[in-house]
Amino acid sequence: MSIRTWRRSAATLAAAAVTLLGGALTTGSAHADGGSAPYLFAAPEVGLAVPDDGEGQVSWGLDSKGRTLQDVHVTVDITGISSFASTSNDFCVNGLCAFDRGDVGEHGTGGVVDIKAKPEAELGTSGTAVITGTASGKTLAPFTVEVTVGAVDLVVNTIEQIDDAEPGSTLTAPITVANTGSLTAATTDYRFAISPGLSFAKRFPNCDYDTDKNTGSWEQTIATCHFTTPIEPGKKYKLSTALKLKVKKSALHEILSYAPTVTSTTVPATARTTSTADLSLVPDGSAPPAAGAPQHSQWAIHAANTADLAVTGDTATAKPGATATLTATVGNLGPASVNRATYDDHLGLLVGIPEGTTTTQVPAACDPWTEGGSGEPALGAPQYMCDLDSRFDSGHTQRLTFTVEVDADAPATTSSSVTAQLAYGGALPYDTDKANNTGTFTVTVPGGAATSTTGGSGSTGGGTQPSPQTGTRTTAASGASGTTGGNAPAATGSLASTGGNGAMTIACAGAAALALGGAAFAFARGRKARA
């Protein structure tokens, strides 16, 4: 089975953005005063690389809680770390780094103080930097950042994608973790997340397992394993028992993501009890060069499987000037499930509107579809591209209902095609039975013109069923409503017209970043916040 290579970059960027912004919000929530007062936030711990890598910094953000603040002043006091760290920023005087932001809008603001360890500083030396500020004449709650000389820098290996995994088989994930930093990680959590078409072949006592019931998320099951094996600088470790994954009968395009997190750089006062059944880490040679080594990765697993999408149209009878409803029904006959969160080519339905009728109401998940890209209004277009549910599991059915008004000169019988295809054009690569990918909308018009017409997927003429088309999606706000099943998008305009390649995933991460605006900038500069 020939499968188009799935591009992981967008999903990786989105995961990083969610992790970063999620951490920022979690940190800040303790200072939100019941969720209403503006507050300062930052990475609570910062490690300074030895030798310096130019990335040491104290990054801060101000969440304005959606309001406009006047006369904002923020100061980062680094006198508490001045004995072992220094800064080259010219806005820092005598250890006080001042930020005068003036008026700040609803998206907040942020800033960065670059710091590095002094040449004579000893590994493990630590101190605190304190962030304070005022806004609109009120004092903001201070935020303290612990700064340490040295850093734990955990990196992982990458695994080459699989294009022909057999449903029902078991795969082995050769996962490692290495420390390219200068401090030892005494305890570590390792997070493994898998998409719905995979399952863990074995579970371990020292791992917590969480199954996400939200079908809109690709991370169906998450295992967080707690390791007490010290991860020393310059060394690499592998799992004591290889991580094995079962490929389900519903598998199609699947993902395993993995990322370690340092939980302490010193031995805990109370050691965690372990057993021989625990998953642990064992030495596996030297750490790779730090340059280019990822801190988290994803393994793309494509199954040699198919999903049969079946489409049926609808018939209606209406006189000229009256309205009719037409419902397209799409079902997945399996065996594979389709998940657009794990594959770039999203599932869509190209809906043609019968000639001689005009749409007066369309589902929120549908946008006009035009060959030339000149744009069409949301209502009255000859054809639409509709997003189908993001998780289209085997056995799932979705209905999309259109309302049309019959024109005065409508023919006695008029019809058009509705076709399941990729949302950006092209046939479904995983569907080997194309015969049932297309259904028909038919409107019978009593007293209509004598000539009957069969439009091709919204085309105005011809009588042949079309092959899946390519075109341009045009978004426009119509206020129209429709009927969708499952978790279809609730508004029009959810896809860009520039093609796939993870555009939707990047857009979601971008929206999250815009929500914090300038505040998120504080975290954007650093590759990582070292523990």
PDB file of C-alpha atoms in Angstrom, residues 233-461:
ATOM      1  CA  PRO A 233      25.899  14.022  32.222  1.00  0.00           C
ATOM      2  CA  GLY A 234      27.382  12.613  29.031  1.00  0.00           C
ATOM      3  CA  LYS A 235      25.569   9.274  29.308  1.00  0.00           C
ATOM      4  CA  LYS A 236      22.731   7.604  27.440  1.00  0.00           C
ATOM      5  CA  TYR A 237      20.135   5.193  28.829  1.00  0.00           C
ATOM      6  CA  LYS A 238      17.566   2.799  27.384  1.00  0.00           C
ATOM      7  CA  LEU A 239      14.468   1.242  28.875  1.00  0.00           C
ATOM      8  CA  SER A 240      15.077  -1.906  30.915  1.00  0.00           C
ATOM      9  CA  THR A 241      12.176  -3.535  29.058  1.00  0.00           C
ATOM     10  CA  ALA A 242      11.514  -2.465  25.498  1.00  0.00           C
ATOM     11  CA  LEU A 243       8.304  -0.485  25.011  1.00  0.00           C
ATOM     12  CA  LYS A 244       5.969  -2.576  22.868  1.00  0.00           C
ATOM     13  CA  LEU A 245       2.874  -1.329  21.059  1.00  0.00           C
ATOM     14  CA  LYS A 246      -0.013  -3.327  19.673  1.00  0.00           C
ATOM     15  CA  VAL A 247      -1.351  -2.218  16.302  1.00  0.00           C
ATOM     16  CA  LYS A 248      -5.143  -2.370  16.452  1.00  0.00           C
ATOM     17  CA  LYS A 249      -7.395  -3.525  13.623  1.00  0.00           C
ATOM     18  CA  SER A 250      -8.612   0.079  13.365  1.00  0.00           C
ATOM     19  CA  ALA A 251      -5.089   1.516  12.917  1.00  0.00           C
ATOM     20  CA  LEU A 252      -4.323   3.711   9.925  1.00  0.00           C
ATOM     21  CA  HIS A 253      -2.045   6.721  10.553  1.00  0.00           C
ATOM     22  CA  GLU A 254      -0.811   6.556  14.148  1.00  0.00           C
ATOM     23  CA  ILE A 255       1.652   8.350  16.437  1.00  0.00           C
ATOM     24  CA  LEU A 256       3.765   7.566  19.468  1.00  0.00           C
ATOM     25  CA  SER A 257       5.219  10.681  21.105  1.00  0.00           C
ATOM     26  CA  TYR A 258       7.794  10.566  23.901  1.00  0.00           C
ATOM     27  CA  ALA A 259       9.417  13.203  26.098  1.00  0.00           C
ATOM     28  CA  PRO A 260      11.369  13.061  29.390  1.00  0.00           C
ATOM     29  CA  THR A 261      11.112  15.669  32.152  1.00  0.00           C
ATOM     30  CA  VAL A 262      13.532  16.204  35.045  1.00  0.00           C
ATOM     31  CA  THR A 263      11.738  16.058  38.389  1.00  0.00           C
ATOM     32  CA  SER A 264      14.765  16.616  40.636  1.00  0.00           C
ATOM     33  CA  THR A 265      18.508  17.197  40.387  1.00  0.00           C
ATOM     34  CA  THR A 266      19.162  15.999  43.945  1.00  0.00           C
ATOM     35  CA  VAL A 267      18.283  12.723  45.615  1.00  0.00           C
ATOM     36  CA  PRO A 268      14.790  13.049  47.176  1.00  0.00           C
ATOM     37  CA  ALA A 269      14.612  12.943  50.980  1.00  0.00           C
ATOM     38  CA  THR A 270      12.138  10.065  50.719  1.00  0.00           C
ATOM     39  CA  ALA A 271      13.187   7.565  48.110  1.00  0.00           C
ATOM     40  CA  ARG A 272      10.442   6.004  46.021  1.00  0.00           C
ATOM     41  CA  THR A 273       9.999   2.291  46.538  1.00  0.00           C
ATOM     42  CA  THR A 274      10.653   0.196  43.457  1.00  0.00           C
ATOM     43  CA  SER A 275      10.023  -3.396  42.433  1.00  0.00           C
ATOM     44  CA  THR A 276      11.515  -5.781  39.919  1.00  0.00           C
ATOM     45  CA  ALA A 277       8.370  -5.355  37.826  1.00  0.00           C
ATOM     46  CA  ASP A 278       9.018  -1.623  37.372  1.00  0.00           C
ATOM     47  CA  LEU A 279      10.160  -0.145  34.109  1.00  0.00           C
ATOM     48  CA  SER A 280      13.590   1.398  34.677  1.00  0.00           C
ATOM     49  CA  LEU A 281      16.572   2.874  32.850  1.00  0.00           C
ATOM     50  CA  VAL A 282      19.839   1.084  32.140  1.00  0.00           C
ATOM     51  CA  PRO A 283      23.121   2.527  30.776  1.00  0.00           C
ATOM     52  CA  ASP A 284      23.438   2.427  26.988  1.00  0.00           C
ATOM     53  CA  GLY A 285      26.668   4.191  26.086  1.00  0.00           C
ATOM     54  CA  SER A 286      27.546   7.839  25.651  1.00  0.00           C
ATOM     55  CA  ALA A 287      25.238  10.769  25.018  1.00  0.00           C
ATOM     56  CA  PRO A 288      25.071  12.059  21.437  1.00  0.00           C
ATOM     57  CA  PRO A 289      26.367  15.531  20.525  1.00  0.00           C
ATOM     58  CA  ALA A 290      24.091  18.163  22.015  1.00  0.00           C
ATOM     59  CA  ALA A 291      23.708  20.053  18.734  1.00  0.00           C
ATOM     60  CA  GLY A 292      20.549  18.969  16.961  1.00  0.00           C
ATOM     61  CA  ALA A 293      19.456  16.379  19.519  1.00  0.00           C
ATOM     62  CA  PRO A 294      15.675  16.706  20.139  1.00  0.00           C
ATOM     63  CA  GLN A 295      14.119  17.014  23.597  1.00  0.00           C
ATOM     64  CA  HIS A 296      10.985  15.212  22.441  1.00  0.00           C
ATOM     65  CA  SER A 297      10.076  13.224  19.366  1.00  0.00           C
ATOM     66  CA  GLN A 298       7.281  11.404  17.565  1.00  0.00           C
ATOM     67  CA  TRP A 299       7.224   8.053  15.850  1.00  0.00           C
ATOM     68  CA  ALA A 300       4.905   7.932  12.827  1.00  0.00           C
ATOM     69  CA  ILE A 301       3.339   4.525  12.263  1.00  0.00           C
ATOM     70  CA  HIS A 302       1.316   3.961   9.093  1.00  0.00           C
ATOM     71  CA  ALA A 303      -0.696   0.757   8.985  1.00  0.00           C
ATOM     72  CA  ALA A 304      -1.258  -1.329   5.871  1.00  0.00           C
ATOM     73  CA  ASN A 305      -4.983  -0.862   6.261  1.00  0.00           C
ATOM     74  CA  THR A 306      -8.028   0.571   4.498  1.00  0.00           C
ATOM     75  CA  ALA A 307     -11.085   2.595   5.429  1.00  0.00           C
ATOM     76  CA  ASP A 308     -14.215   2.342   3.286  1.00  0.00           C
ATOM     77  CA  LEU A 309     -16.126   5.640   3.204  1.00  0.00           C
ATOM     78  CA  ALA A 310     -19.687   5.250   1.928  1.00  0.00           C
ATOM     79  CA  VAL A 311     -21.790   8.256   0.876  1.00  0.00           C
ATOM     80  CA  THR A 312     -25.520   8.471   0.237  1.00  0.00           C
ATOM     81  CA  GLY A 313     -27.410  11.509  -0.975  1.00  0.00           C
ATOM     82  CA  ASP A 314     -31.050  12.499  -0.557  1.00  0.00           C
ATOM     83  CA  THR A 315     -34.180  13.179  -2.547  1.00  0.00           C
ATOM     84  CA  ALA A 316     -36.782  15.889  -2.088  1.00  0.00           C
ATOM     85  CA  THR A 317     -39.812  17.345  -3.823  1.00  0.00           C
ATOM     86  CA  ALA A 318     -40.534  21.093  -3.910  1.00  0.00           C
ATOM     87  CA  LYS A 319     -42.342  23.532  -6.165  1.00  0.00           C
ATOM     88  CA  PRO A 320     -40.641  26.646  -7.607  1.00  0.00           C
ATOM     89  CA  GLY A 321     -40.243  29.215  -4.827  1.00  0.00           C
ATOM     90  CA  ALA A 322     -40.449  26.572  -2.088  1.00  0.00           C
ATOM     91  CA  THR A 323     -37.549  25.139  -0.077  1.00  0.00           C
ATOM     92  CA  ALA A 324     -36.279  21.591   0.262  1.00  0.00           C
ATOM     93  CA  THR A 325     -33.818  19.936   2.630  1.00  0.00           C
ATOM     94  CA  LEU A 326     -31.129  17.573   1.365  1.00  0.00           C
ATOM     95  CA  THR A 327     -29.043  15.491   3.735  1.00  0.00           C
ATOM     96  CA  ALA A 328     -25.765  13.840   2.801  1.00  0.00           C
ATOM     97  CA  THR A 329     -24.842  10.822   4.938  1.00  0.00           C
ATOM     98  CA  VAL A 330     -21.253   9.648   5.258  1.00  0.00           C
ATOM     99  CA  GLY A 331     -20.360   6.425   7.025  1.00  0.00           C
ATOM    100  CA  ASN A 332     -17.074   4.649   7.670  1.00  0.00           C
ATOM    101  CA  LEU A 333     -17.445   0.939   6.956  1.00  0.00           C
ATOM    102  CA  GLY A 334     -13.947   0.310   8.286  1.00  0.00           C
ATOM    103  CA  PRO A 335     -11.947  -1.517   9.215  1.00  0.00           C
ATOM    104  CA  ALA A 336      -9.622   1.458   9.812  1.00  0.00           C
ATOM    105  CA  SER A 337     -10.509   4.692  11.593  1.00  0.00           C
ATOM    106  CA  VAL A 338      -9.576   8.042  10.038  1.00  0.00           C
ATOM    107  CA  ASN A 339      -8.138  10.721  12.325  1.00  0.00           C
ATOM    108  CA  ARG A 340      -7.206  14.067  10.791  1.00  0.00           C
ATOM    109  CA  ALA A 341      -5.158  14.944  13.898  1.00  0.00           C
ATOM    110  CA  THR A 342      -2.593  12.316  12.870  1.00  0.00           C
ATOM    111  CA  TYR A 343      -2.521  12.857   9.107  1.00  0.00           C
ATOM    112  CA  ASP A 344      -2.233  15.963   6.941  1.00  0.00           C
ATOM    113  CA  ASP A 345      -4.788  15.035   4.275  1.00  0.00           C
ATOM    114  CA  HIS A 346      -8.033  15.733   6.088  1.00  0.00           C
ATOM    115  CA  LEU A 347     -11.257  13.973   5.212  1.00  0.00           C
ATOM    116  CA  GLY A 348     -13.834  16.138   3.439  1.00  0.00           C
ATOM    117  CA  LEU A 349     -17.092  15.954   1.537  1.00  0.00           C
ATOM    118  CA  LEU A 350     -17.466  17.799  -1.780  1.00  0.00           C
ATOM    119  CA  VAL A 351     -21.153  18.704  -2.088  1.00  0.00           C
ATOM    120  CA  GLY A 352     -22.712  19.819  -5.339  1.00  0.00           C
ATOM    121  CA  ILE A 353     -25.946  21.829  -5.299  1.00  0.00           C
ATOM    122  CA  PRO A 354     -28.547  20.736  -7.891  1.00  0.00           C
ATOM    123  CA  GLU A 355     -28.883  23.116 -10.828  1.00  0.00           C
ATOM    124  CA  GLY A 356     -31.964  25.308 -10.562  1.00  0.00           C
ATOM    125  CA  THR A 357     -31.777  25.532  -6.771  1.00  0.00           C
ATOM    126  CA  THR A 358     -30.041  28.013  -4.473  1.00  0.00           C
ATOM    127  CA  THR A 359     -28.743  27.306  -0.989  1.00  0.00           C
ATOM    128  CA  THR A 360     -30.406  29.224   1.828  1.00  0.00           C
ATOM    129  CA  GLN A 361     -28.815  27.318   4.688  1.00  0.00           C
ATOM    130  CA  VAL A 362     -25.575  25.304   4.853  1.00  0.00           C
ATOM    131  CA  PRO A 363     -23.871  23.403   7.681  1.00  0.00           C
ATOM    132  CA  ALA A 364     -21.322  25.402   9.672  1.00  0.00           C
ATOM    133  CA  ALA A 365     -18.631  22.914   8.642  1.00  0.00           C
ATOM    134  CA  CYS A 366     -18.972  23.787   4.946  1.00  0.00           C
ATOM    135  CA  ASP A 367     -17.355  26.498   2.805  1.00  0.00           C
ATOM    136  CA  PRO A 368     -17.798  27.385  -0.872  1.00  0.00           C
ATOM    137  CA  TRP A 369     -15.492  25.462  -3.206  1.00  0.00           C
ATOM    138  CA  THR A 370     -14.384  27.160  -6.416  1.00  0.00           C
ATOM    139  CA  GLU A 371     -12.080  26.151  -9.238  1.00  0.00           C
ATOM    140  CA  GLY A 372     -10.649  29.607  -9.902  1.00  0.00           C
ATOM    141  CA  GLY A 373     -10.359  30.725  -6.311  1.00  0.00           C
ATOM    142  CA  SER A 374     -12.184  33.982  -7.039  1.00  0.00           C
ATOM    143  CA  GLY A 375     -14.402  33.570  -4.012  1.00  0.00           C
ATOM    144  CA  GLU A 376     -18.092  32.996  -3.549  1.00  0.00           C
ATOM    145  CA  PRO A 377     -20.597  34.122  -0.928  1.00  0.00           C
ATOM    146  CA  ALA A 378     -21.363  31.567   1.753  1.00  0.00           C
ATOM    147  CA  LEU A 379     -24.872  31.096   0.371  1.00  0.00           C
ATOM    148  CA  GLY A 380     -25.726  30.490  -3.249  1.00  0.00           C
ATOM    149  CA  ALA A 381     -22.477  28.765  -4.232  1.00  0.00           C
ATOM    150  CA  PRO A 382     -22.713  25.839  -6.689  1.00  0.00           C
ATOM    151  CA  GLN A 383     -20.586  23.510  -4.532  1.00  0.00           C
ATOM    152  CA  TYR A 384     -19.170  23.257  -1.028  1.00  0.00           C
ATOM    153  CA  MET A 385     -16.329  21.510   0.731  1.00  0.00           C
ATOM    154  CA  CYS A 386     -17.327  20.265   4.175  1.00  0.00           C
ATOM    155  CA  ASP A 387     -15.081  19.210   7.038  1.00  0.00           C
ATOM    156  CA  LEU A 388     -15.954  15.782   8.302  1.00  0.00           C
ATOM    157  CA  ASP A 389     -15.522  14.838  11.944  1.00  0.00           C
ATOM    158  CA  SER A 390     -11.927  14.955  13.152  1.00  0.00           C
ATOM    159  CA  ARG A 391     -12.214  11.404  14.451  1.00  0.00           C
ATOM    160  CA  PHE A 392     -14.043   9.328  11.880  1.00  0.00           C
ATOM    161  CA  ASP A 393     -13.893   5.926  13.500  1.00  0.00           C
ATOM    162  CA  SER A 394     -14.946   2.685  11.920  1.00  0.00           C
ATOM    163  CA  GLY A 395     -18.727   2.507  12.293  1.00  0.00           C
ATOM    164  CA  HIS A 396     -19.112   6.284  12.642  1.00  0.00           C
ATOM    165  CA  THR A 397     -21.758   8.168  10.658  1.00  0.00           C
ATOM    166  CA  GLN A 398     -22.132  11.894  10.007  1.00  0.00           C
ATOM    167  CA  ARG A 399     -25.014  13.777   8.374  1.00  0.00           C
ATOM    168  CA  LEU A 400     -24.813  17.176   6.702  1.00  0.00           C
ATOM    169  CA  THR A 401     -28.082  18.924   5.865  1.00  0.00           C
ATOM    170  CA  PHE A 402     -28.505  21.674   3.259  1.00  0.00           C
ATOM    171  CA  THR A 403     -31.603  23.790   2.623  1.00  0.00           C
ATOM    172  CA  VAL A 404     -32.197  24.931  -0.954  1.00  0.00           C
ATOM    173  CA  GLU A 405     -34.811  27.143  -2.577  1.00  0.00           C
ATOM    174  CA  VAL A 406     -36.168  26.014  -5.921  1.00  0.00           C
ATOM    175  CA  ASP A 407     -35.704  28.625  -8.642  1.00  0.00           C
ATOM    176  CA  ALA A 408     -38.587  29.699 -10.864  1.00  0.00           C
ATOM    177  CA  ASP A 409     -36.992  28.131 -13.956  1.00  0.00           C
ATOM    178  CA  ALA A 410     -35.854  24.909 -12.269  1.00  0.00           C
ATOM    179  CA  PRO A 411     -36.148  21.734 -14.356  1.00  0.00           C
ATOM    180  CA  ALA A 412     -38.612  19.010 -13.456  1.00  0.00           C
ATOM    181  CA  THR A 413     -35.809  16.879 -12.053  1.00  0.00           C
ATOM    182  CA  THR A 414     -32.383  18.121 -11.086  1.00  0.00           C
ATOM    183  CA  SER A 415     -29.538  16.340  -9.324  1.00  0.00           C
ATOM    184  CA  SER A 416     -25.899  16.682  -8.271  1.00  0.00           C
ATOM    185  CA  SER A 417     -23.149  14.624  -6.672  1.00  0.00           C
ATOM    186  CA  VAL A 418     -21.767  14.493  -3.123  1.00  0.00           C
ATOM    187  CA  THR A 419     -18.330  12.887  -2.893  1.00  0.00           C
ATOM    188  CA  ALA A 420     -16.034  11.923  -0.046  1.00  0.00           C
ATOM    189  CA  GLN A 421     -12.479  13.011  -0.842  1.00  0.00           C
ATOM    190  CA  LEU A 422      -9.508  14.767   0.695  1.00  0.00           C
ATOM    191  CA  ALA A 423     -10.391  18.219   1.987  1.00  0.00           C
ATOM    192  CA  TYR A 424      -7.809  19.851  -0.287  1.00  0.00           C
ATOM    193  CA  GLY A 425      -8.689  17.767  -3.323  1.00  0.00           C
ATOM    194  CA  GLY A 426      -7.901  14.260  -4.497  1.00  0.00           C
ATOM    195  CA  ALA A 427      -9.188  10.735  -3.942  1.00  0.00           C
ATOM    196  CA  LEU A 428      -8.940   8.998  -0.566  1.00  0.00           C
ATOM    197  CA  PRO A 429      -5.653   7.056  -0.650  1.00  0.00           C
ATOM    198  CA  TYR A 430      -6.781   4.561   1.993  1.00  0.00           C
ATOM    199  CA  ASP A 431     -10.151   3.754   0.393  1.00  0.00           C
ATOM    200  CA  THR A 432      -9.867   0.945  -2.155  1.00  0.00           C
ATOM    201  CA  ASP A 433     -13.610   0.859  -2.885  1.00  0.00           C
ATOM    202  CA  LYS A 434     -14.269   4.108  -4.733  1.00  0.00           C
ATOM    203  CA  ALA A 435     -17.658   2.961  -6.068  1.00  0.00           C
ATOM    204  CA  ASN A 436     -19.527   4.046  -2.930  1.00  0.00           C
ATOM    205  CA  ASN A 437     -17.630   7.308  -2.347  1.00  0.00           C
ATOM    206  CA  THR A 438     -20.260   9.310  -4.236  1.00  0.00           C
ATOM    207  CA  GLY A 439     -23.970   9.854  -3.585  1.00  0.00           C
ATOM    208  CA  THR A 440     -26.617  11.964  -5.333  1.00  0.00           C
ATOM    209  CA  PHE A 441     -28.837  14.872  -4.358  1.00  0.00           C
ATOM    210  CA  THR A 442     -32.077  14.853  -6.370  1.00  0.00           C
ATOM    211  CA  VAL A 443     -34.892  17.420  -6.339  1.00  0.00           C
ATOM    212  CA  THR A 444     -38.162  16.755  -8.136  1.00  0.00           C
ATOM    213  CA  VAL A 445     -39.972  19.958  -9.129  1.00  0.00           C
ATOM    214  CA  PRO A 446     -43.712  19.623  -9.901  1.00  0.00           C
ATOM    215  CA  GLY A 447     -44.516  21.945 -12.776  1.00  0.00           C
ATOM    216  CA  GLY A 448     -40.833  22.460 -13.523  1.00  0.00           C
ATOM    217  CA  ALA A 449     -39.219  22.705 -16.933  1.00  0.00           C
ATOM    218  CA  ALA A 450     -39.390  19.596 -19.093  1.00  0.00           C
ATOM    219  CA  THR A 451     -35.630  19.111 -19.235  1.00  0.00           C
ATOM    220  CA  SER A 452     -33.981  17.218 -16.414  1.00  0.00           C
ATOM    221  CA  THR A 453     -30.384  17.914 -15.469  1.00  0.00           C
ATOM    222  CA  THR A 454     -27.707  15.981 -13.657  1.00  0.00           C
ATOM    223  CA  GLY A 455     -24.945  18.265 -12.518  1.00  0.00           C
ATOM    224  CA  GLY A 456     -21.503  16.949 -11.759  1.00  0.00           C
ATOM    225  CA  SER A 457     -20.714  17.666  -8.136  1.00  0.00           C
ATOM    226  CA  GLY A 458     -22.146  21.127  -8.363  1.00  0.00           C
ATOM    227  CA  SER A 459     -21.229  21.741 -11.996  1.00  0.00           C
ATOM    228  CA  THR A 460     -23.826  23.379 -14.203  1.00  0.00           C
ATOM    229  CA  GLY A 461     -24.112  20.852 -16.950  1.00  0.00           C
TER     230      GLY A 461
END
